[in-house]
mmCIF file of C-alpha atoms in Angstrom:
data_model
loop_
_atom_site.group_PDB
_atom_site.id
_atom_site.type_symbol
_atom_site.label_atom_id
_atom_site.label_comp_id
_atom_site.label_asym_id
_atom_site.label_seq_id
_atom_site.Cartn_x
_atom_site.Cartn_y
_atom_site.Cartn_z
ATOM 1 C CA MET A 1 -0.411 -3.025 -13.018
ATOM 2 C CA SER A 2 -0.386 0.770 -13.385
ATOM 3 C CA LYS A 3 2.763 2.830 -12.981
ATOM 4 C CA HIS A 4 1.316 4.191 -9.750
ATOM 5 C CA GLY A 5 0.655 0.647 -8.543
ATOM 6 C CA THR A 6 4.206 -0.414 -9.372
ATOM 7 C CA GLU A 7 5.620 2.569 -7.502
ATOM 8 C CA ASP A 8 3.542 1.655 -4.460
ATOM 9 C CA LEU A 9 4.768 -1.942 -4.654
ATOM 10 C CA ARG A 10 8.385 -0.803 -4.856
ATOM 11 C CA ALA A 11 7.868 1.244 -1.707
ATOM 12 C CA GLU A 12 6.256 -1.745 0.033
ATOM 13 C CA ILE A 13 9.229 -3.963 -0.848
ATOM 14 C CA VAL A 14 11.627 -1.407 0.640
ATOM 15 C CA ARG A 15 9.473 -1.119 3.782
ATOM 16 C CA VAL A 16 9.417 -4.901 4.274
ATOM 17 C CA ALA A 17 13.150 -5.294 3.529
ATOM 18 C CA GLN A 18 14.011 -2.598 6.050
ATOM 19 C CA ALA A 19 11.698 -4.147 8.665
ATOM 20 C CA MET A 20 13.402 -7.487 8.080
ATOM 21 C CA ASP A 21 16.793 -5.832 8.501
ATOM 22 C CA ARG A 22 15.770 -4.077 11.737
ATOM 23 C CA ALA A 23 14.601 -7.432 13.108
ATOM 24 C CA GLY A 24 18.141 -8.786 12.678
ATOM 25 C CA PHE A 25 17.168 -11.182 9.885
ATOM 26 C CA CYS A 26 19.736 -9.902 7.340
ATOM 27 C CA PRO A 27 23.319 -9.907 8.673
ATOM 28 C CA THR A 28 25.922 -8.499 6.228
ATOM 29 C CA LYS A 29 23.303 -7.488 3.643
ATOM 30 C CA SER A 30 21.977 -11.052 3.340
ATOM 31 C CA GLY A 31 18.427 -11.958 2.375
ATOM 32 C CA ASN A 32 16.094 -10.525 -0.251
ATOM 33 C CA VAL A 33 12.464 -9.607 -0.904
ATOM 34 C CA SER A 34 10.312 -9.849 -4.031
ATOM 35 C CA ALA A 35 6.726 -9.352 -5.152
ATOM 36 C CA ARG A 36 4.923 -10.665 -8.220
ATOM 37 C CA THR A 37 3.801 -8.254 -10.947
ATOM 38 C CA GLU A 38 1.877 -8.696 -14.190
ATOM 39 C CA ALA A 39 5.172 -8.674 -16.111
ATOM 40 C CA GLY A 40 7.170 -10.851 -13.714
ATOM 41 C CA LEU A 41 8.453 -9.572 -10.384
ATOM 42 C CA LEU A 42 10.128 -6.775 -8.499
ATOM 43 C CA ILE A 43 13.091 -7.756 -6.324
ATOM 44 C CA THR A 44 15.635 -6.117 -4.034
ATOM 45 C CA PRO A 45 18.998 -5.336 -5.673
ATOM 46 C CA SER A 46 22.270 -7.154 -5.146
ATOM 47 C CA GLY A 47 24.726 -5.877 -2.541
ATOM 48 C CA LEU A 48 22.915 -2.706 -1.450
ATOM 49 C CA PRO A 49 22.341 -2.220 2.306
ATOM 50 C CA TYR A 50 18.625 -2.121 3.041
ATOM 51 C CA ALA A 51 18.931 1.077 5.066
ATOM 52 C CA ALA A 52 20.189 2.804 1.905
ATOM 53 C CA THR A 53 17.715 1.186 -0.497
ATOM 54 C CA THR A 54 15.050 3.349 -2.123
ATOM 55 C CA PRO A 55 12.030 2.385 -4.251
ATOM 56 C CA ALA A 56 13.954 3.440 -7.374
ATOM 57 C CA ASP A 57 16.611 0.788 -6.576
ATOM 58 C CA ILE A 58 14.151 -2.135 -6.760
ATOM 59 C CA VAL A 59 14.804 -4.227 -9.874
ATOM 60 C CA ALA A 60 12.155 -5.438 -12.333
ATOM 61 C CA ILE A 61 12.754 -8.794 -14.040
ATOM 62 C CA ASP A 62 10.575 -11.298 -15.883
ATOM 63 C CA LEU A 63 10.012 -14.885 -14.763
ATOM 64 C CA ASP A 64 13.097 -15.987 -16.704
ATOM 65 C CA GLY A 65 15.295 -13.435 -14.913
ATOM 66 C CA ALA A 66 15.620 -11.018 -17.834
ATOM 67 C CA PRO A 67 15.637 -7.322 -16.882
ATOM 68 C CA ARG A 68 12.520 -5.325 -17.695
ATOM 69 C CA ALA A 69 14.490 -2.104 -18.230
ATOM 70 C CA GLU A 70 17.972 -1.108 -19.374
ATOM 71 C CA GLY A 71 20.539 -0.011 -16.829
ATOM 72 C CA GLY A 72 19.979 0.133 -13.106
ATOM 73 C CA LEU A 73 21.180 -2.214 -10.392
ATOM 74 C CA ARG A 74 21.534 -5.966 -10.653
ATOM 75 C CA PRO A 75 18.808 -8.111 -9.060
ATOM 76 C CA SER A 76 19.573 -10.142 -5.954
ATOM 77 C CA SER A 77 21.808 -13.106 -6.728
ATOM 78 C CA GLU A 78 18.997 -15.331 -5.456
ATOM 79 C CA TRP A 79 16.608 -14.327 -8.246
ATOM 80 C CA PRO A 80 16.646 -17.912 -9.647
ATOM 81 C CA PHE A 81 14.690 -19.340 -6.711
ATOM 82 C CA HIS A 82 12.305 -16.383 -6.671
ATOM 83 C CA THR A 83 11.409 -16.879 -10.337
ATOM 84 C CA ALA A 84 11.225 -20.666 -9.956
ATOM 85 C CA ILE A 85 8.831 -20.374 -7.007
ATOM 86 C CA TYR A 86 6.566 -17.914 -8.811
ATOM 87 C CA ARG A 87 6.443 -20.223 -11.846
ATOM 88 C CA ALA A 88 5.592 -23.234 -9.686
ATOM 89 C CA ARG A 89 3.199 -21.485 -7.285
ATOM 90 C CA PRO A 90 0.799 -19.115 -9.095
ATOM 91 C CA GLU A 91 -1.026 -18.306 -5.851
ATOM 92 C CA ILE A 92 2.097 -16.795 -4.291
ATOM 93 C CA ARG A 93 2.418 -13.015 -4.521
ATOM 94 C CA ALA A 94 5.489 -12.339 -2.355
ATOM 95 C CA ILE A 95 8.694 -14.014 -1.162
ATOM 96 C CA VAL A 96 10.947 -13.129 1.756
ATOM 97 C CA HIS A 97 14.377 -14.738 2.192
ATOM 98 C CA THR A 98 16.195 -14.300 5.501
ATOM 99 C CA HIS A 99 19.311 -15.448 7.325
ATOM 100 C CA SER A 100 17.559 -15.060 10.683
ATOM 101 C CA PRO A 101 19.907 -16.450 13.363
ATOM 102 C CA LYS A 102 17.934 -19.206 15.091
ATOM 103 C CA ALA A 103 16.288 -20.629 11.979
ATOM 104 C CA THR A 104 19.604 -20.481 10.137
ATOM 105 C CA ALA A 105 21.247 -22.416 12.981
ATOM 106 C CA LEU A 106 18.731 -25.232 12.441
ATOM 107 C CA ALA A 107 19.265 -24.989 8.677
ATOM 108 C CA CYS A 108 23.009 -25.435 9.229
ATOM 109 C CA ALA A 109 22.298 -28.558 11.272
ATOM 110 C CA ARG A 110 19.907 -29.645 8.505
ATOM 111 C CA ARG A 111 17.261 -30.188 11.165
ATOM 112 C CA PRO A 112 13.621 -29.670 10.172
ATOM 113 C CA ILE A 113 11.175 -28.152 12.642
ATOM 114 C CA PRO A 114 8.585 -30.762 13.698
ATOM 115 C CA ALA A 115 5.028 -30.062 14.860
ATOM 116 C CA PHE A 116 6.032 -29.390 18.462
ATOM 117 C CA HIS A 117 3.730 -26.337 18.415
ATOM 118 C CA TYR A 118 0.502 -25.860 16.498
ATOM 119 C CA MET A 119 1.853 -22.632 14.952
ATOM 120 C CA VAL A 120 3.981 -24.780 12.650
ATOM 121 C CA ALA A 121 0.747 -25.138 10.644
ATOM 122 C CA TYR A 122 0.751 -21.360 10.105
ATOM 123 C CA CYS A 123 3.741 -22.019 7.856
ATOM 124 C CA GLY A 124 1.644 -24.200 5.588
ATOM 125 C CA GLY A 125 2.027 -27.796 6.685
ATOM 126 C CA ARG A 126 2.753 -30.430 9.329
ATOM 127 C CA ASP A 127 6.431 -29.465 9.649
ATOM 128 C CA ILE A 128 9.003 -27.056 8.268
ATOM 129 C CA ARG A 129 11.276 -28.979 5.939
ATOM 130 C CA VAL A 130 14.938 -28.492 5.070
ATOM 131 C CA ALA A 131 15.717 -28.159 1.360
ATOM 132 C CA ASP A 132 18.797 -29.980 0.111
ATOM 133 C CA TYR A 133 21.962 -27.901 -0.047
ATOM 134 C CA ALA A 134 23.142 -26.234 -3.245
ATOM 135 C CA THR A 135 25.325 -23.203 -3.957
ATOM 136 C CA PHE A 136 23.583 -19.881 -3.443
ATOM 137 C CA GLY A 137 22.158 -18.282 -6.571
ATOM 138 C CA SER A 138 22.202 -21.566 -8.493
ATOM 139 C CA ALA A 139 19.516 -23.317 -10.518
ATOM 140 C CA ASP A 140 20.069 -26.374 -8.301
ATOM 141 C CA LEU A 141 19.159 -24.356 -5.218
ATOM 142 C CA ALA A 142 16.057 -23.044 -6.980
ATOM 143 C CA GLY A 143 14.918 -26.571 -7.803
ATOM 144 C CA ASN A 144 15.624 -27.818 -4.281
ATOM 145 C CA ALA A 145 13.636 -24.942 -2.769
ATOM 146 C CA VAL A 146 10.628 -25.526 -5.023
ATOM 147 C CA ARG A 147 10.546 -29.232 -4.184
ATOM 148 C CA ALA A 148 10.822 -28.680 -0.428
ATOM 149 C CA LEU A 149 8.122 -25.989 -0.539
ATOM 150 C CA GLU A 150 5.512 -28.274 -2.049
ATOM 151 C CA GLY A 151 2.447 -27.858 0.154
ATOM 152 C CA ARG A 152 4.322 -25.393 2.381
ATOM 153 C CA LYS A 153 4.779 -21.641 2.848
ATOM 154 C CA ALA A 154 8.195 -21.826 4.485
ATOM 155 C CA VAL A 155 11.353 -23.874 4.187
ATOM 156 C CA LEU A 156 14.828 -23.947 5.678
ATOM 157 C CA LEU A 157 17.604 -23.937 3.084
ATOM 158 C CA ALA A 158 20.376 -26.268 4.245
ATOM 159 C CA ASN A 159 23.453 -24.355 5.476
ATOM 160 C CA HIS A 160 21.866 -21.123 4.300
ATOM 161 C CA GLY A 161 18.647 -19.592 5.677
ATOM 162 C CA VAL A 162 14.881 -19.343 5.310
ATOM 163 C CA VAL A 163 12.421 -18.817 2.461
ATOM 164 C CA ALA A 164 8.890 -17.677 3.332
ATOM 165 C CA LEU A 165 6.002 -17.243 0.894
ATOM 166 C CA GLY A 166 2.857 -15.173 1.145
ATOM 167 C CA ALA A 167 -0.243 -13.852 -0.518
ATOM 168 C CA SER A 168 1.179 -10.436 0.382
ATOM 169 C CA LEU A 169 4.503 -8.926 1.400
ATOM 170 C CA ASP A 170 3.359 -8.486 4.994
ATOM 171 C CA GLY A 171 2.111 -12.074 5.010
ATOM 172 C CA ALA A 172 5.446 -13.433 3.814
ATOM 173 C CA LEU A 173 7.278 -11.361 6.419
ATOM 174 C CA ALA A 174 4.944 -12.616 9.149
ATOM 175 C CA ILE A 175 5.670 -16.215 8.183
ATOM 176 C CA ALA A 176 9.421 -15.556 8.189
ATOM 177 C CA GLY A 177 9.058 -14.083 11.665
ATOM 178 C CA GLU A 178 7.082 -17.067 12.888
ATOM 179 C CA VAL A 179 9.725 -19.463 11.526
ATOM 180 C CA GLU A 180 12.352 -17.602 13.573
ATOM 181 C CA ASN A 181 10.110 -17.674 16.652
ATOM 182 C CA LEU A 182 9.481 -21.412 16.324
ATOM 183 C CA ALA A 183 13.174 -22.057 15.708
ATOM 184 C CA GLY A 184 14.032 -20.256 18.938
ATOM 185 C CA GLN A 185 11.499 -22.253 20.929
ATOM 186 C CA TYR A 186 12.679 -25.525 19.403
ATOM 187 C CA LEU A 187 16.342 -24.728 20.080
ATOM 188 C CA ALA A 188 15.473 -23.833 23.697
ATOM 189 C CA LEU A 189 13.834 -27.218 24.193
ATOM 190 C CA LEU A 190 16.812 -29.013 22.702
ATOM 191 C CA ALA A 191 19.279 -26.963 24.768
ATOM 192 C CA ALA A 192 17.378 -27.838 27.946
ATOM 193 C CA GLY A 193 17.597 -31.537 27.093
ATOM 194 C CA LEU A 194 13.822 -31.774 26.782
ATOM 195 C CA ASP A 195 12.098 -33.990 24.249
ATOM 196 C CA PRO A 196 9.502 -31.961 22.314
ATOM 197 C CA VAL A 197 6.061 -33.567 22.238
ATOM 198 C CA VAL A 198 5.053 -33.600 18.570
ATOM 199 C CA LEU A 199 1.408 -33.114 17.632
ATOM 200 C CA ASP A 200 -0.004 -35.837 15.419
ATOM 201 C CA GLU A 201 -0.973 -35.370 11.780
ATOM 202 C CA ASP A 202 -4.716 -35.350 12.470
ATOM 203 C CA GLU A 203 -4.347 -32.481 14.947
ATOM 204 C CA MET A 204 -2.124 -30.511 12.562
ATOM 205 C CA ASP A 205 -4.724 -30.982 9.827
ATOM 206 C CA ARG A 206 -7.403 -29.624 12.176
ATOM 207 C CA VAL A 207 -5.232 -26.611 13.006
ATOM 208 C CA ALA A 208 -4.543 -25.992 9.321
ATOM 209 C CA ALA A 209 -8.284 -26.022 8.629
ATOM 210 C CA LYS A 210 -8.823 -23.438 11.369
ATOM 211 C CA PHE A 211 -6.148 -21.185 9.893
ATOM 212 C CA ALA A 212 -7.778 -21.543 6.472
ATOM 213 C CA GLY A 213 -11.053 -20.383 8.031
ATOM 214 C CA TYR A 214 -9.438 -17.108 9.047
ATOM 215 C CA GLY A 215 -8.954 -16.183 5.385
ATOM 216 C CA LYS A 216 -5.616 -15.890 3.641
ATOM 217 C CA VAL A 217 -2.826 -16.865 6.009
ATOM 218 C CA GLY A 218 0.365 -15.250 4.842
#
């Protein structure tokens, strides 16, 4: 990737991180955004409010987490699951991690989102799983996330938040937004005492095939 291309990607990461923040997905500076590069990835820095983040603040690391340049800010503490996902999923170009309120509420209840709506398939599968709990920033959390994301583009991290994957930064952000939307609908059904009607696997497979026909989803 050329220097100009890297600069553009840094600006795109800042744009997506700030959009995520404006949507209310990042309370108290939580969450992070990354994009794959030829040398590894670019990722948002640790502890810097998104409103104050500039393209120059975005951190370059390799797929083992080593910095690509001396000095600068530290990468997000969640870099281990970003690098682990990129190693496991070569088709993925971008990752968005949020603490969006409704999806995080389900994550804290360790309740997956079933196929109560066909848009669950937009997130890559027949449901949205919950990854087993592990301490934030740990190798255990990275491994749990990779396992739960098998065949999926989104996962709830138990007692933590959401990870969404995409073929582009905008695609990953769109999936994170849809997870929050679905979580809100699911919580509303549960709060009303209604039993969601879950679509069967054959129907979800048909929906997934239709999404695939639209080109790259996410």
